[in-house]
Short mmCIF file of C-alpha atoms in Angstrom, two decimals:
data_model
loop_
_atom_site.label_atom_id
_atom_site.label_comp_id
_atom_site.label_asym_id
_atom_site.label_seq_id
_atom_site.Cartn_x
_atom_site.Cartn_y
_atom_site.Cartn_z
CA ASP A 55 33.43 -4.49 -2.51
CA VAL A 56 31.37 -5.72 -5.42
CA HIS A 57 30.53 -3.01 -7.86
CA MET A 58 27.93 -2.79 -10.55
CA GLN A 59 28.19 -0.62 -13.56
CA TYR A 60 25.88 0.04 -16.44
CA GLU A 61 27.16 1.17 -19.81
CA ARG A 62 25.46 1.95 -23.10
CA VAL A 63 25.87 -0.27 -26.12
CA GLY A 64 28.66 1.18 -28.26
CA ALA A 65 30.33 3.08 -25.44
CA ASP A 66 34.03 2.88 -24.61
CA VAL A 67 34.56 1.60 -21.06
CA THR A 68 37.65 2.00 -18.89
CA MET A 69 37.92 -0.06 -15.70
CA LYS A 70 40.43 0.77 -13.03
CA CYS A 71 41.75 -2.00 -10.85
CA GLY A 72 40.60 -0.43 -7.59
CA SER A 73 43.42 1.55 -5.94
CA MET A 74 46.22 -0.12 -7.95
CA ASP A 75 48.66 2.22 -9.69
CA TRP A 76 48.50 2.52 -13.41
CA ASP A 77 51.79 0.74 -13.86
CA ALA A 78 50.96 -2.16 -11.54
CA ALA A 79 50.99 -5.65 -12.98
CA VAL A 80 47.49 -7.05 -12.97
CA THR A 81 45.37 -9.73 -14.58
CA TRP A 82 41.78 -9.14 -15.60
CA THR A 83 39.26 -11.91 -16.04
CA VAL A 84 35.67 -11.97 -17.23
CA ASN A 85 33.37 -14.79 -16.23
CA GLY A 86 36.42 -16.86 -15.27
CA THR A 87 38.38 -16.32 -18.45
CA ASP A 88 41.61 -14.29 -18.64
CA ILE A 89 41.39 -11.15 -20.73
CA ASP A 90 44.11 -10.69 -23.31
CA GLU A 91 46.72 -8.02 -22.51
CA SER A 92 45.88 -6.20 -25.73
CA HIS A 93 42.86 -4.80 -23.91
CA LEU A 94 45.00 -3.32 -21.15
CA ASN A 95 46.46 0.13 -20.85
CA GLY A 96 48.78 -0.35 -17.90
CA SER A 97 46.51 -1.79 -15.24
CA TYR A 98 43.37 -0.30 -16.80
CA LEU A 99 41.04 -2.48 -18.77
CA ILE A 100 39.86 -0.77 -21.96
CA LEU A 101 36.74 -2.05 -23.68
CA LYS A 102 35.87 -0.24 -26.87
CA ASN A 103 32.44 -0.12 -28.47
CA VAL A 104 30.96 -2.48 -25.93
CA SER A 105 28.21 -4.88 -26.86
CA VAL A 106 25.63 -6.73 -24.81
CA MET A 107 27.78 -9.86 -25.17
CA GLN A 108 30.44 -8.22 -23.02
CA SER A 109 28.19 -8.04 -19.99
CA GLY A 110 29.53 -10.12 -17.15
CA GLN A 111 31.52 -10.36 -13.96
CA TYR A 112 34.96 -8.72 -14.21
CA PHE A 113 37.77 -9.40 -11.74
CA CYS A 114 41.15 -7.76 -11.37
CA TYR A 115 43.97 -9.63 -9.63
CA GLU A 116 47.35 -8.36 -8.51
CA GLY A 117 50.00 -9.76 -10.84
CA SER A 118 52.13 -12.07 -8.71
CA SER A 119 50.03 -12.67 -5.60
CA TRP A 120 46.72 -13.15 -7.35
CA HIS A 121 45.03 -11.16 -4.66
CA LEU A 122 41.63 -9.96 -5.80
CA LYS A 123 41.85 -6.21 -6.00
CA TYR A 124 38.64 -5.24 -7.72
CA GLN A 125 35.47 -6.78 -9.05
CA THR A 126 32.53 -5.35 -10.90
CA TYR A 127 29.50 -6.59 -12.74
CA LEU A 128 29.26 -4.87 -16.10
CA SER A 129 25.80 -4.63 -17.66
CA VAL A 130 25.69 -3.32 -21.19
CA GLY A 131 22.35 -2.06 -22.36
CA THR A 132 20.37 0.85 -23.71
CA PRO A 133 18.17 3.56 -22.22
CA PRO A 134 14.48 2.77 -22.61
CA LYS A 135 12.57 3.79 -25.71
CA GLU A 136 9.05 5.20 -25.35
CA PRO A 137 6.99 2.41 -23.77
CA VAL A 138 3.84 1.01 -25.36
CA LEU A 139 0.82 1.44 -23.07
CA MET A 140 -2.69 0.06 -23.43
CA CYS A 141 -5.71 0.47 -21.16
CA ARG A 142 -8.92 -1.45 -21.44
CA SER A 143 -12.04 -2.30 -19.52
CA ASN A 144 -13.09 -5.90 -20.06
CA ASN A 145 -15.08 -6.00 -16.82
CA TYR A 146 -17.18 -2.85 -17.07
CA PRO A 147 -18.48 -1.30 -14.86
CA LYS A 148 -16.05 -2.64 -12.25
CA GLY A 149 -12.87 -1.02 -13.54
CA PHE A 150 -10.13 -1.18 -16.12
CA TYR A 151 -6.57 -2.37 -16.48
CA CYS A 152 -3.49 -0.98 -18.15
CA SER A 153 -0.66 -3.05 -19.53
CA TRP A 154 2.63 -2.05 -21.07
CA HIS A 155 5.84 -3.21 -22.65
CA LEU A 156 8.95 -1.82 -24.22
CA PRO A 157 9.19 -1.90 -28.00
CA THR A 158 12.81 -3.05 -27.86
CA PRO A 159 14.74 -4.74 -25.04
CA THR A 160 17.21 -2.72 -22.97
CA TYR A 161 19.10 -5.76 -21.64
CA ILE A 162 19.24 -4.19 -18.18
CA PRO A 163 16.60 -3.96 -15.43
CA ASN A 164 13.78 -1.48 -16.00
CA PHE A 165 11.43 0.05 -13.46
CA PHE A 166 7.93 1.17 -14.34
CA ASN A 167 5.82 3.72 -12.57
CA ILE A 168 2.25 4.40 -13.55
CA SER A 169 0.06 7.30 -12.53
CA VAL A 170 -3.66 7.61 -13.19
CA ILE A 171 -5.42 10.92 -12.85
CA HIS A 172 -9.14 11.50 -13.20
CA GLY A 173 -9.83 15.20 -13.17
CA THR A 174 -7.92 16.36 -10.13
CA LYS A 175 -7.99 13.04 -8.36
CA GLU A 176 -5.02 10.71 -8.41
CA MET A 177 -6.05 7.06 -8.46
CA VAL A 178 -4.09 4.02 -7.39
CA CYS A 179 -3.40 1.42 -10.04
CA GLU A 180 -2.84 -1.87 -8.21
CA LYS A 181 -0.12 -3.96 -9.76
CA ASP A 182 -1.07 -7.46 -10.81
CA ALA A 183 1.15 -10.30 -9.63
CA VAL A 184 0.79 -11.93 -13.03
CA PRO A 185 1.52 -10.60 -15.52
CA LYS A 186 4.00 -8.19 -14.03
CA ASN A 187 3.49 -5.42 -16.55
CA ARG A 188 -0.12 -4.79 -15.68
CA CYS A 189 -2.18 -2.97 -13.08
CA HIS A 190 -5.87 -2.48 -12.49
CA ILE A 191 -8.12 0.29 -11.22
CA ARG A 192 -11.59 0.21 -9.77
CA TYR A 193 -13.99 2.84 -11.05
CA LEU A 194 -14.96 5.25 -8.31
CA GLN A 195 -17.40 7.05 -10.58
CA LEU A 196 -19.45 5.93 -13.54
CA PHE A 197 -20.79 7.92 -16.48
CA SER A 198 -18.20 10.65 -16.07
CA THR A 199 -17.30 12.91 -18.99
CA VAL A 200 -14.00 13.76 -17.35
CA LYS A 201 -11.16 11.98 -19.08
CA TYR A 202 -8.61 9.69 -17.48
CA LYS A 203 -4.95 10.48 -17.96
CA VAL A 204 -2.52 7.61 -17.54
CA THR A 205 1.21 8.27 -17.56
CA LEU A 206 3.71 5.44 -17.62
CA THR A 207 7.34 6.23 -16.84
CA VAL A 208 10.09 3.69 -17.40
CA THR A 209 13.50 4.19 -15.86
CA ASN A 210 16.72 2.25 -15.97
CA ALA A 211 20.31 3.02 -15.08
CA LEU A 212 20.94 4.58 -18.48
CA GLY A 213 17.91 6.82 -18.86
CA LYS A 214 14.17 7.23 -18.72
CA ASN A 215 11.20 7.64 -20.97
CA PHE A 216 7.46 7.93 -20.67
CA THR A 217 4.18 7.86 -22.50
CA THR A 218 0.72 9.23 -21.75
CA LEU A 219 -2.74 7.97 -22.65
CA THR A 220 -5.86 10.08 -22.31
CA PHE A 221 -9.27 8.50 -22.72
CA ASP A 222 -12.81 8.64 -21.45
CA GLU A 223 -14.64 5.93 -19.56
CA PHE A 224 -16.64 4.58 -22.49
CA ALA A 225 -13.89 4.50 -25.10
CA ILE A 226 -11.81 1.73 -23.52
CA VAL A 227 -14.65 -0.70 -22.88
CA LYS A 228 -13.87 -3.87 -24.83
CA PRO A 229 -15.19 -7.23 -23.59
CA ASP A 230 -13.26 -10.46 -23.85
CA PRO A 231 -14.45 -12.75 -26.69
CA PRO A 232 -17.48 -14.97 -26.13
CA GLU A 233 -16.70 -18.34 -24.61
CA SER A 234 -17.72 -21.92 -25.21
CA VAL A 235 -18.74 -21.40 -28.82
CA VAL A 236 -20.41 -24.54 -30.11
CA ALA A 237 -21.73 -25.20 -33.60
CA LYS A 238 -23.84 -28.23 -34.36
CA PRO A 239 -25.66 -29.57 -37.38
CA VAL A 240 -29.45 -29.67 -37.21
CA PRO A 241 -30.81 -33.17 -37.88
CA ASN A 242 -32.67 -33.48 -41.17
CA ASN A 243 -31.69 -29.93 -42.17
CA PRO A 244 -28.87 -29.94 -44.67
CA ARG A 245 -28.53 -26.15 -44.73
CA ARG A 246 -28.64 -25.31 -41.04
CA LEU A 247 -26.10 -24.98 -38.29
CA GLU A 248 -26.99 -24.15 -34.71
CA VAL A 249 -24.46 -21.92 -33.01
CA SER A 250 -24.43 -21.12 -29.31
CA TRP A 251 -22.00 -19.36 -27.01
CA GLN A 252 -21.68 -17.83 -23.59
CA ASN A 253 -20.94 -14.35 -22.32
CA PRO A 254 -17.28 -13.91 -21.43
CA SER A 255 -16.83 -14.88 -17.80
CA SER A 256 -14.93 -11.66 -17.12
CA TRP A 257 -18.04 -9.55 -17.89
CA PRO A 258 -19.53 -9.11 -14.41
CA ASP A 259 -23.18 -8.15 -14.99
CA PRO A 260 -24.59 -9.07 -18.39
CA GLU A 261 -28.12 -8.48 -17.17
CA SER A 262 -27.61 -4.78 -16.45
CA PHE A 263 -24.90 -4.35 -19.06
CA PRO A 264 -26.04 -6.62 -21.85
CA LEU A 265 -23.75 -7.56 -24.67
CA LYS A 266 -24.57 -7.73 -28.32
CA PHE A 267 -22.84 -10.17 -30.64
CA PHE A 268 -21.43 -10.40 -34.09
CA LEU A 269 -21.24 -13.77 -35.74
CA ARG A 270 -19.20 -14.52 -38.85
CA TYR A 271 -19.12 -17.74 -40.81
CA ARG A 272 -17.89 -19.09 -44.11
CA PRO A 273 -17.31 -22.44 -45.74
CA LEU A 274 -13.66 -23.44 -45.55
CA ILE A 275 -13.47 -23.47 -49.32
CA LEU A 276 -14.32 -19.75 -49.63
CA ASP A 277 -12.61 -16.61 -48.33
CA GLN A 278 -15.66 -14.36 -48.00
CA TRP A 279 -17.29 -14.19 -44.58
CA GLN A 280 -20.95 -13.72 -43.95
CA HIS A 281 -21.91 -11.62 -40.94
CA VAL A 282 -24.86 -11.42 -38.60
CA GLU A 283 -25.29 -8.91 -35.79
CA LEU A 284 -27.42 -10.12 -32.90
CA SER A 285 -28.75 -7.67 -30.35
CA ASP A 286 -29.69 -10.28 -27.78
CA GLY A 287 -29.49 -13.95 -27.04
CA THR A 288 -26.51 -16.26 -27.10
CA SER A 289 -27.48 -18.50 -29.96
CA HIS A 290 -28.25 -18.30 -33.64
CA THR A 291 -29.25 -20.70 -36.37
CA ILE A 292 -27.49 -20.35 -39.69
CA THR A 293 -30.05 -21.25 -42.35
CA ASP A 294 -28.12 -20.70 -45.56
CA ALA A 295 -25.20 -23.05 -45.18
CA TYR A 296 -24.06 -24.99 -48.21
CA ALA A 297 -25.04 -28.61 -47.88
CA GLY A 298 -22.18 -30.84 -46.93
CA LYS A 299 -19.57 -28.10 -46.66
CA GLU A 300 -17.47 -27.63 -43.58
CA TYR A 301 -17.86 -24.19 -42.01
CA ILE A 302 -15.69 -22.06 -39.80
CA ILE A 303 -17.57 -19.88 -37.31
CA GLN A 304 -16.55 -17.14 -34.89
CA VAL A 305 -18.34 -14.76 -32.54
CA ALA A 306 -17.41 -11.34 -31.12
CA ALA A 307 -19.07 -9.31 -28.37
CA LYS A 308 -19.64 -5.65 -27.56
CA ASP A 309 -21.44 -3.77 -24.83
CA ASN A 310 -24.85 -2.83 -26.16
CA ASP A 311 -24.24 0.90 -25.77
CA ILE A 312 -20.55 1.75 -25.49
CA GLY A 313 -17.02 0.76 -26.37
CA THR A 314 -15.64 -1.48 -29.08
CA TRP A 315 -15.98 -5.04 -30.30
CA SER A 316 -14.05 -7.82 -28.66
CA ASP A 317 -11.52 -9.91 -30.52
CA TRP A 318 -13.02 -12.87 -32.36
CA SER A 319 -13.68 -15.98 -30.34
CA VAL A 320 -11.82 -19.21 -30.86
CA ALA A 321 -12.97 -20.56 -34.23
CA VAL A 322 -15.18 -23.65 -34.37
CA HIS A 323 -15.85 -25.90 -37.32
CA ALA A 324 -19.03 -27.71 -38.22
CA THR A 325 -20.67 -29.30 -41.22
CA PRO A 326 -24.45 -29.34 -41.81
CA TRP A 327 -26.32 -32.59 -41.52
CA THR A 328 -26.24 -34.81 -44.54
CA GLU A 329 -28.28 -37.87 -45.33
CA GLU A 330 -26.58 -41.24 -44.85
CA PRO A 331 -26.14 -43.07 -48.17
CA LYS A 332 -28.45 -46.07 -48.53
CA HIS A 333 -26.53 -48.01 -51.22
CA LEU A 334 -22.90 -47.43 -52.12
CA THR A 335 -20.57 -49.66 -54.15
CA THR A 336 -17.07 -50.25 -52.77
CA GLU A 337 -15.52 -48.26 -55.64
CA ALA A 338 -17.74 -45.25 -54.95
CA GLN A 339 -16.76 -45.32 -51.25
CA ILE A 340 -13.04 -45.28 -52.13
CA THR A 341 -13.60 -42.38 -54.53
CA GLU A 342 -15.46 -40.35 -51.90
CA THR A 343 -12.92 -40.80 -49.13
CA THR A 344 -10.00 -39.80 -51.33
CA SER A 345 -11.67 -36.73 -52.82
CA ALA A 346 -10.51 -33.37 -51.38
CA SER A 347 -13.93 -31.72 -51.62
CA THR A 348 -15.84 -34.73 -50.17
CA SER A 349 -18.46 -34.73 -47.44
CA SER A 350 -21.66 -35.32 -49.41
CA PHE A 351 -21.94 -38.79 -47.94
CA MET A 352 -20.12 -38.33 -44.66
CA ALA A 353 -21.81 -38.54 -41.30
CA PRO A 354 -22.12 -35.11 -39.63
CA PRO A 355 -18.89 -34.44 -37.72
CA THR A 356 -18.74 -33.03 -34.22
CA THR A 357 -17.53 -29.49 -33.52
CA LYS A 358 -13.76 -29.09 -33.85
CA ILE A 359 -11.79 -26.27 -32.21
CA CYS A 360 -9.16 -24.55 -34.32
CA ASP A 361 -6.84 -21.54 -34.15
CA LYS A 362 -7.85 -18.17 -32.68
CA GLY A 363 -9.17 -15.68 -35.21
CA ALA A 364 -7.87 -12.18 -35.95
CA VAL A 365 -8.85 -9.01 -34.06
CA VAL A 366 -12.16 -7.63 -35.21
CA GLY A 367 -12.47 -4.14 -36.53
CA SER A 368 -15.80 -2.30 -36.61
CA GLY A 369 -18.76 -4.63 -37.19
CA ALA A 370 -21.08 -4.69 -40.17
CA VAL A 371 -24.76 -4.62 -39.43
CA ALA A 372 -26.38 -6.84 -42.07
CA VAL A 373 -25.84 -10.27 -43.53
CA CYS A 374 -23.35 -10.10 -46.43
CA TRP A 375 -24.16 -11.82 -49.67
CA THR A 376 -21.84 -12.44 -52.58
CA ALA A 377 -24.16 -14.81 -54.35
CA GLY A 378 -22.53 -14.61 -57.77
CA LEU A 379 -19.01 -15.27 -56.47
CA VAL A 380 -20.21 -18.02 -54.19
CA MET A 381 -22.19 -19.75 -56.91
CA ALA A 382 -19.23 -19.51 -59.28
CA ALA A 383 -16.86 -21.03 -56.73
CA TYR A 384 -19.39 -23.72 -55.91
CA SER A 385 -19.79 -24.59 -59.57
CA VAL A 386 -16.03 -24.96 -60.04
CA LEU A 387 -15.92 -27.67 -57.40
CA PHE A 388 -18.30 -29.83 -59.33
CA ILE A 389 -16.67 -29.53 -62.74
CA MET B 195 -49.27 0.14 -0.63
CA ALA B 196 -50.69 -3.19 -1.58
CA GLY B 197 -50.47 -2.77 -5.36
CA ALA B 198 -46.75 -2.01 -5.51
CA ASP B 199 -45.38 -5.51 -5.94
CA SER B 200 -48.38 -7.03 -7.61
CA PRO B 201 -47.80 -8.88 -10.86
CA THR B 202 -49.60 -6.07 -12.69
CA ALA B 203 -47.34 -3.41 -11.23
CA ALA B 204 -44.26 -5.50 -11.93
CA LEU B 205 -45.33 -6.03 -15.53
CA GLN B 206 -46.12 -2.36 -15.93
CA ARG B 207 -42.71 -1.46 -14.53
CA ARG B 208 -40.94 -3.84 -16.89
CA ASP B 209 -42.91 -2.53 -19.84
CA LEU B 210 -42.23 1.11 -18.97
CA CYS B 211 -38.56 0.31 -18.40
CA ALA B 212 -38.27 -1.48 -21.72
CA ARG B 213 -39.84 1.44 -23.56
CA GLY B 214 -37.70 3.87 -21.63
CA ILE B 215 -34.56 1.98 -22.60
CA ARG B 216 -35.55 2.21 -26.25
CA LEU B 217 -36.28 5.93 -25.88
CA ALA B 218 -32.93 6.49 -24.20
CA GLY B 219 -31.12 4.62 -26.95
CA LYS B 220 -32.74 6.68 -29.70
CA MET B 221 -32.18 9.87 -27.76
CA ARG B 222 -28.51 9.09 -27.29
CA ALA B 223 -27.97 8.42 -30.98
CA ASP B 224 -29.63 11.72 -31.88
CA VAL B 225 -27.74 13.66 -29.22
CA VAL B 226 -24.39 12.28 -30.41
CA ASN B 227 -25.18 13.34 -33.97
CA LEU B 228 -26.32 16.73 -32.74
CA LEU B 229 -23.17 17.10 -30.64
CA ASP B 230 -20.95 16.58 -33.68
CA ALA B 231 -23.01 18.99 -35.79
CA TYR B 232 -23.14 21.56 -33.02
CA ALA B 233 -19.39 21.43 -32.38
CA GLU B 234 -18.65 21.79 -36.07
CA ARG B 235 -21.09 24.67 -36.47
CA GLN B 236 -19.68 26.48 -33.45
CA GLY B 237 -16.07 25.89 -34.42
CA LEU B 238 -15.35 23.78 -31.35
CA ASP B 239 -13.59 20.46 -30.81
CA ALA B 240 -16.26 17.98 -29.77
CA SER B 241 -13.72 15.87 -27.88
CA ALA B 242 -12.03 18.74 -26.02
CA SER B 243 -12.24 18.66 -22.26
CA VAL B 244 -14.77 21.14 -20.99
CA ALA B 245 -14.94 22.09 -17.32
CA ALA B 246 -18.20 21.39 -15.54
CA VAL B 247 -20.72 23.98 -16.59
CA GLU B 248 -22.95 25.60 -14.00
CA GLY B 249 -26.48 24.36 -14.16
CA VAL B 250 -25.71 21.28 -16.26
CA PRO B 251 -26.45 18.14 -14.24
CA PRO B 252 -23.40 15.85 -14.33
CA ALA B 253 -24.11 12.23 -15.16
CA ALA B 254 -21.13 11.08 -13.11
CA VAL B 255 -22.13 9.19 -9.99
CA GLU B 256 -20.34 7.28 -7.24
CA ARG B 257 -21.60 3.95 -5.92
CA TRP B 258 -24.05 3.75 -8.78
CA ASP B 259 -24.77 0.10 -8.12
CA GLU B 260 -25.90 0.87 -4.57
CA GLN B 261 -28.65 3.30 -5.55
CA THR B 262 -32.26 2.40 -4.91
CA GLY B 263 -34.80 2.39 -7.70
CA THR B 264 -36.45 5.53 -6.41
CA GLN B 265 -33.11 7.34 -6.16
CA ARG B 266 -32.36 6.46 -9.76
CA LEU B 267 -35.69 7.78 -10.95
CA LEU B 268 -35.48 10.98 -8.95
CA GLU B 269 -31.97 11.78 -10.14
CA ASN B 270 -32.90 11.01 -13.72
CA LEU B 271 -36.04 13.11 -13.54
CA ALA B 272 -34.23 16.09 -12.03
CA ALA B 273 -31.59 15.85 -14.74
CA TYR B 274 -34.00 15.67 -17.67
CA ARG B 275 -36.06 18.53 -16.33
CA ALA B 276 -32.89 20.59 -16.17
CA PHE B 277 -31.94 19.54 -19.70
CA ARG B 278 -35.38 20.48 -20.91
CA ALA B 279 -34.88 24.04 -19.65
CA LEU B 280 -31.31 24.22 -20.93
CA LEU B 281 -32.19 22.96 -24.39
CA ALA B 282 -35.12 25.37 -24.58
CA GLN B 283 -32.71 28.18 -23.81
CA MET B 284 -30.20 26.91 -26.37
CA LEU B 285 -32.92 26.79 -28.98
CA GLU B 286 -33.95 30.35 -28.20
CA GLU B 287 -30.34 31.53 -28.40
CA HIS B 288 -29.91 29.69 -31.67
CA ARG B 289 -32.95 31.38 -33.16
CA GLU B 290 -31.84 34.80 -31.91
CA GLN B 291 -28.36 34.45 -33.33
CA LEU B 292 -28.89 32.58 -36.51
CA GLY B 293 -32.58 32.78 -37.30
CA GLU B 294 -33.11 30.68 -40.38
CA ALA B 295 -29.43 30.58 -41.27
CA ASP B 296 -28.95 27.15 -39.76
CA ALA B 297 -32.43 25.69 -39.80
CA ALA B 298 -31.18 22.10 -39.79
CA LEU B 299 -29.35 22.58 -36.51
CA GLY B 300 -32.38 24.33 -35.07
CA ARG B 301 -34.61 21.42 -36.09
CA ALA B 302 -32.19 18.91 -34.59
CA LEU B 303 -32.14 20.87 -31.33
CA ALA B 304 -35.91 21.00 -31.28
CA ALA B 305 -36.14 17.26 -31.95
CA VAL B 306 -33.82 16.46 -29.05
CA LEU B 307 -35.75 18.84 -26.81
CA LEU B 308 -38.91 16.94 -27.69
CA GLN B 309 -37.28 13.62 -26.84
CA VAL B 310 -35.99 14.97 -23.55
CA SER B 311 -39.48 16.20 -22.67
CA ALA B 312 -40.97 12.85 -23.60
CA PHE B 313 -38.38 11.01 -21.56
CA ALA B 314 -39.02 13.23 -18.54
CA TYR B 315 -42.70 12.43 -18.82
CA HIS B 316 -41.87 8.73 -19.08
CA LEU B 317 -39.81 8.99 -15.90
CA GLU B 318 -42.71 10.67 -14.15
CA GLU B 319 -44.90 7.72 -15.09
CA LEU B 320 -42.35 5.32 -13.65
CA LEU B 321 -42.01 7.35 -10.51
CA ARG B 322 -45.77 7.35 -10.08
CA LEU B 323 -45.71 3.58 -10.35
CA GLU B 324 -42.85 3.31 -7.87
CA SER B 325 -44.53 5.73 -5.47
CA ARG B 326 -47.69 3.64 -5.77
CA GLY B 327 -50.01 6.58 -5.47
CA PRO B 328 -50.97 10.00 -6.74
CA ARG B 329 -48.28 12.51 -7.68
CA GLY B 330 -45.92 13.07 -4.75
CA ASP B 331 -44.15 16.24 -3.70
CA GLU B 332 -40.96 15.34 -5.49
CA GLU B 333 -42.76 15.37 -8.79
CA GLU B 334 -44.07 18.86 -8.22
CA GLU B 335 -40.74 20.36 -7.37
CA GLU B 336 -39.62 21.07 -10.86
CA GLU B 337 -39.83 24.75 -11.47
CA ASP B 338 -36.78 26.52 -10.09
CA GLY B 339 -36.91 29.12 -12.83
CA PRO B 340 -34.93 29.17 -16.06
CA PRO B 341 -31.20 28.44 -15.81
CA PRO B 342 -28.90 31.48 -15.80
CA ARG B 343 -27.82 32.54 -19.27
CA PRO B 344 -24.11 32.65 -20.05
CA HIS B 345 -22.90 36.18 -20.62
CA GLY B 346 -20.94 36.01 -23.82
CA LEU B 347 -21.30 34.22 -27.12
CA PHE B 348 -18.27 31.99 -26.48
CA GLU B 349 -19.61 31.01 -23.06
CA GLN B 350 -22.93 30.16 -24.69
CA LYS B 351 -21.16 27.90 -27.18
CA LEU B 352 -19.15 26.17 -24.45
CA ARG B 353 -22.24 25.65 -22.38
CA GLY B 354 -24.03 24.20 -25.36
CA LEU B 355 -21.20 21.72 -25.83
CA GLY B 356 -21.31 20.83 -22.15
CA VAL B 357 -25.09 20.38 -22.23
CA LEU B 358 -25.04 18.01 -25.17
CA ARG B 359 -22.08 16.04 -23.91
CA GLU B 360 -23.64 15.49 -20.46
CA LEU B 361 -26.97 14.68 -22.05
CA ALA B 362 -25.31 11.95 -24.12
CA GLN B 363 -23.82 10.50 -20.92
CA TRP B 364 -27.16 10.70 -19.17
CA ALA B 365 -28.83 8.81 -21.99
CA VAL B 366 -26.42 5.93 -21.42
CA ARG B 367 -26.83 6.12 -17.67
CA SER B 368 -30.61 6.21 -17.95
CA ALA B 369 -30.67 3.00 -19.99
CA ARG B 370 -28.52 1.33 -17.33
CA ASP B 371 -30.71 2.72 -14.54
CA LEU B 372 -33.85 1.42 -16.21
CA ARG B 373 -32.32 -2.03 -16.68
CA GLN B 374 -31.55 -2.08 -12.97
CA LEU B 375 -35.08 -0.97 -12.23
CA ALA B 376 -36.53 -3.65 -14.49
CA LYS B 377 -34.82 -6.41 -12.54
CA PRO B 378 -37.18 -8.29 -10.28
CA SER B 379 -36.56 -7.08 -6.75
CA PRO B 380 -37.92 -8.19 -3.38
CA ALA B 381 -39.47 -4.74 -2.71
CA ALA B 382 -39.86 -1.59 -4.77
CA GLY B 383 -37.43 1.12 -3.67
CA SER B 384 -34.73 -1.31 -2.56
CA ALA B 385 -31.25 -1.37 -4.12
CA THR B 386 -31.20 -3.39 -7.31
CA GLY B 387 -27.48 -3.59 -7.93
CA PRO B 388 -25.51 -6.64 -9.12
CA ALA B 389 -25.03 -9.50 -6.69
CA GLU B 390 -21.42 -8.66 -5.92
CA SER B 391 -20.32 -5.14 -5.22
CA PRO B 392 -17.28 -3.85 -7.17
#
């Protein structure tokens, strides 16, 4: 018979060699390697203060005949800590999903069970194939004031734990970020950038459930963002860009009426249109291309895609101005 | 029935829907503020779960996307007529209990009552347009008498919380309903849900 046993990290483990007497001569191996006799008490294998590294296949052989008398797979791990559970609706009003993970690994298999209750009704959360730690629910009712209660229980051979989330329908609505953000210079306009984007493809009905958007932008050389909130449309023209400076731009989305802002979209870069130089000496060209601040005489670049931005908190409503700071920073560049 | 789908009627519907959506948005913002003030004044937790209160029309609905335009309007109208009566009662109770002691809350209640009345009237206009004729029976059916008064002071407070909370939900639902109604549809009164069902 092949046995399996689960033991906690730090425990002392005693393995008996099946039905062999205590004073029988035996040899223990782990993963094909003989175990030193110092770990034996008679025919018993004694493992003190076990660690995860000692997990493995253990065999016990009769001393002279090398008949296999006992085998077991030892898994050393920990009982589960309280799991981390998150529920969100990125496809309102169709439904919502919940996803979870353990804050620390247990090193042994864990089993998750999720229950969703709405009032007195138990709802089925259908497990996703990928990722495994996620399930989704279709809304049966909309506009309900009754809260949802989601309980996630995690069990393994060494223990169990659980966590509960309670929320109402509107609170968990959070769209995915806008997609296909594009920023382009506007010909003959050295202070403008045209930005356009699309609704996230996961949002099923933007006509009935319109999104509003939050755009933030700044020149790469400055840390302060400027913000614009847009109640409709999927484009905006920035009209106060600094001539010749490369900008980073991101967009976030929120249902017009409920829920929270999405994460920021993938960041895009763009530089406003600049006039082509008519006459340049060779020396001036070399100076321009080696200068870190550059771009006064560069042709307008195309949009570049860069790293994903940070999660957005609550959005500001108006355009932010820090004129004094900006002007000071701008002046420094041209000293 | 010839005028129902005419360009004029369609434009009128879109215009009324757009105004209704703005009204609903303003109403919701005011109701949410009132809800917080009311809960604080009454010593209640605004986020606590409250069982369904008798006489308060629940905003919750199943198969919302399958409703016809007329169904949406009728359910909305019935709800706002009920809220009108409930808020009037709340205002009366407030005046009886507190008089001038909390005039600000009284004014806020009165302001929301006014918005609810205006919204109900707006819905009646839309329903008239959808019905394509003079006032129908469903528009006359409103007066069932005042809602029953809760017996005790605590029950009154709980009901008040329930009224405002459901009204806030209805304001969101109404905006969604009106957006559905504003969509161009092949015939008035047909379902105007999204292309794919959930």
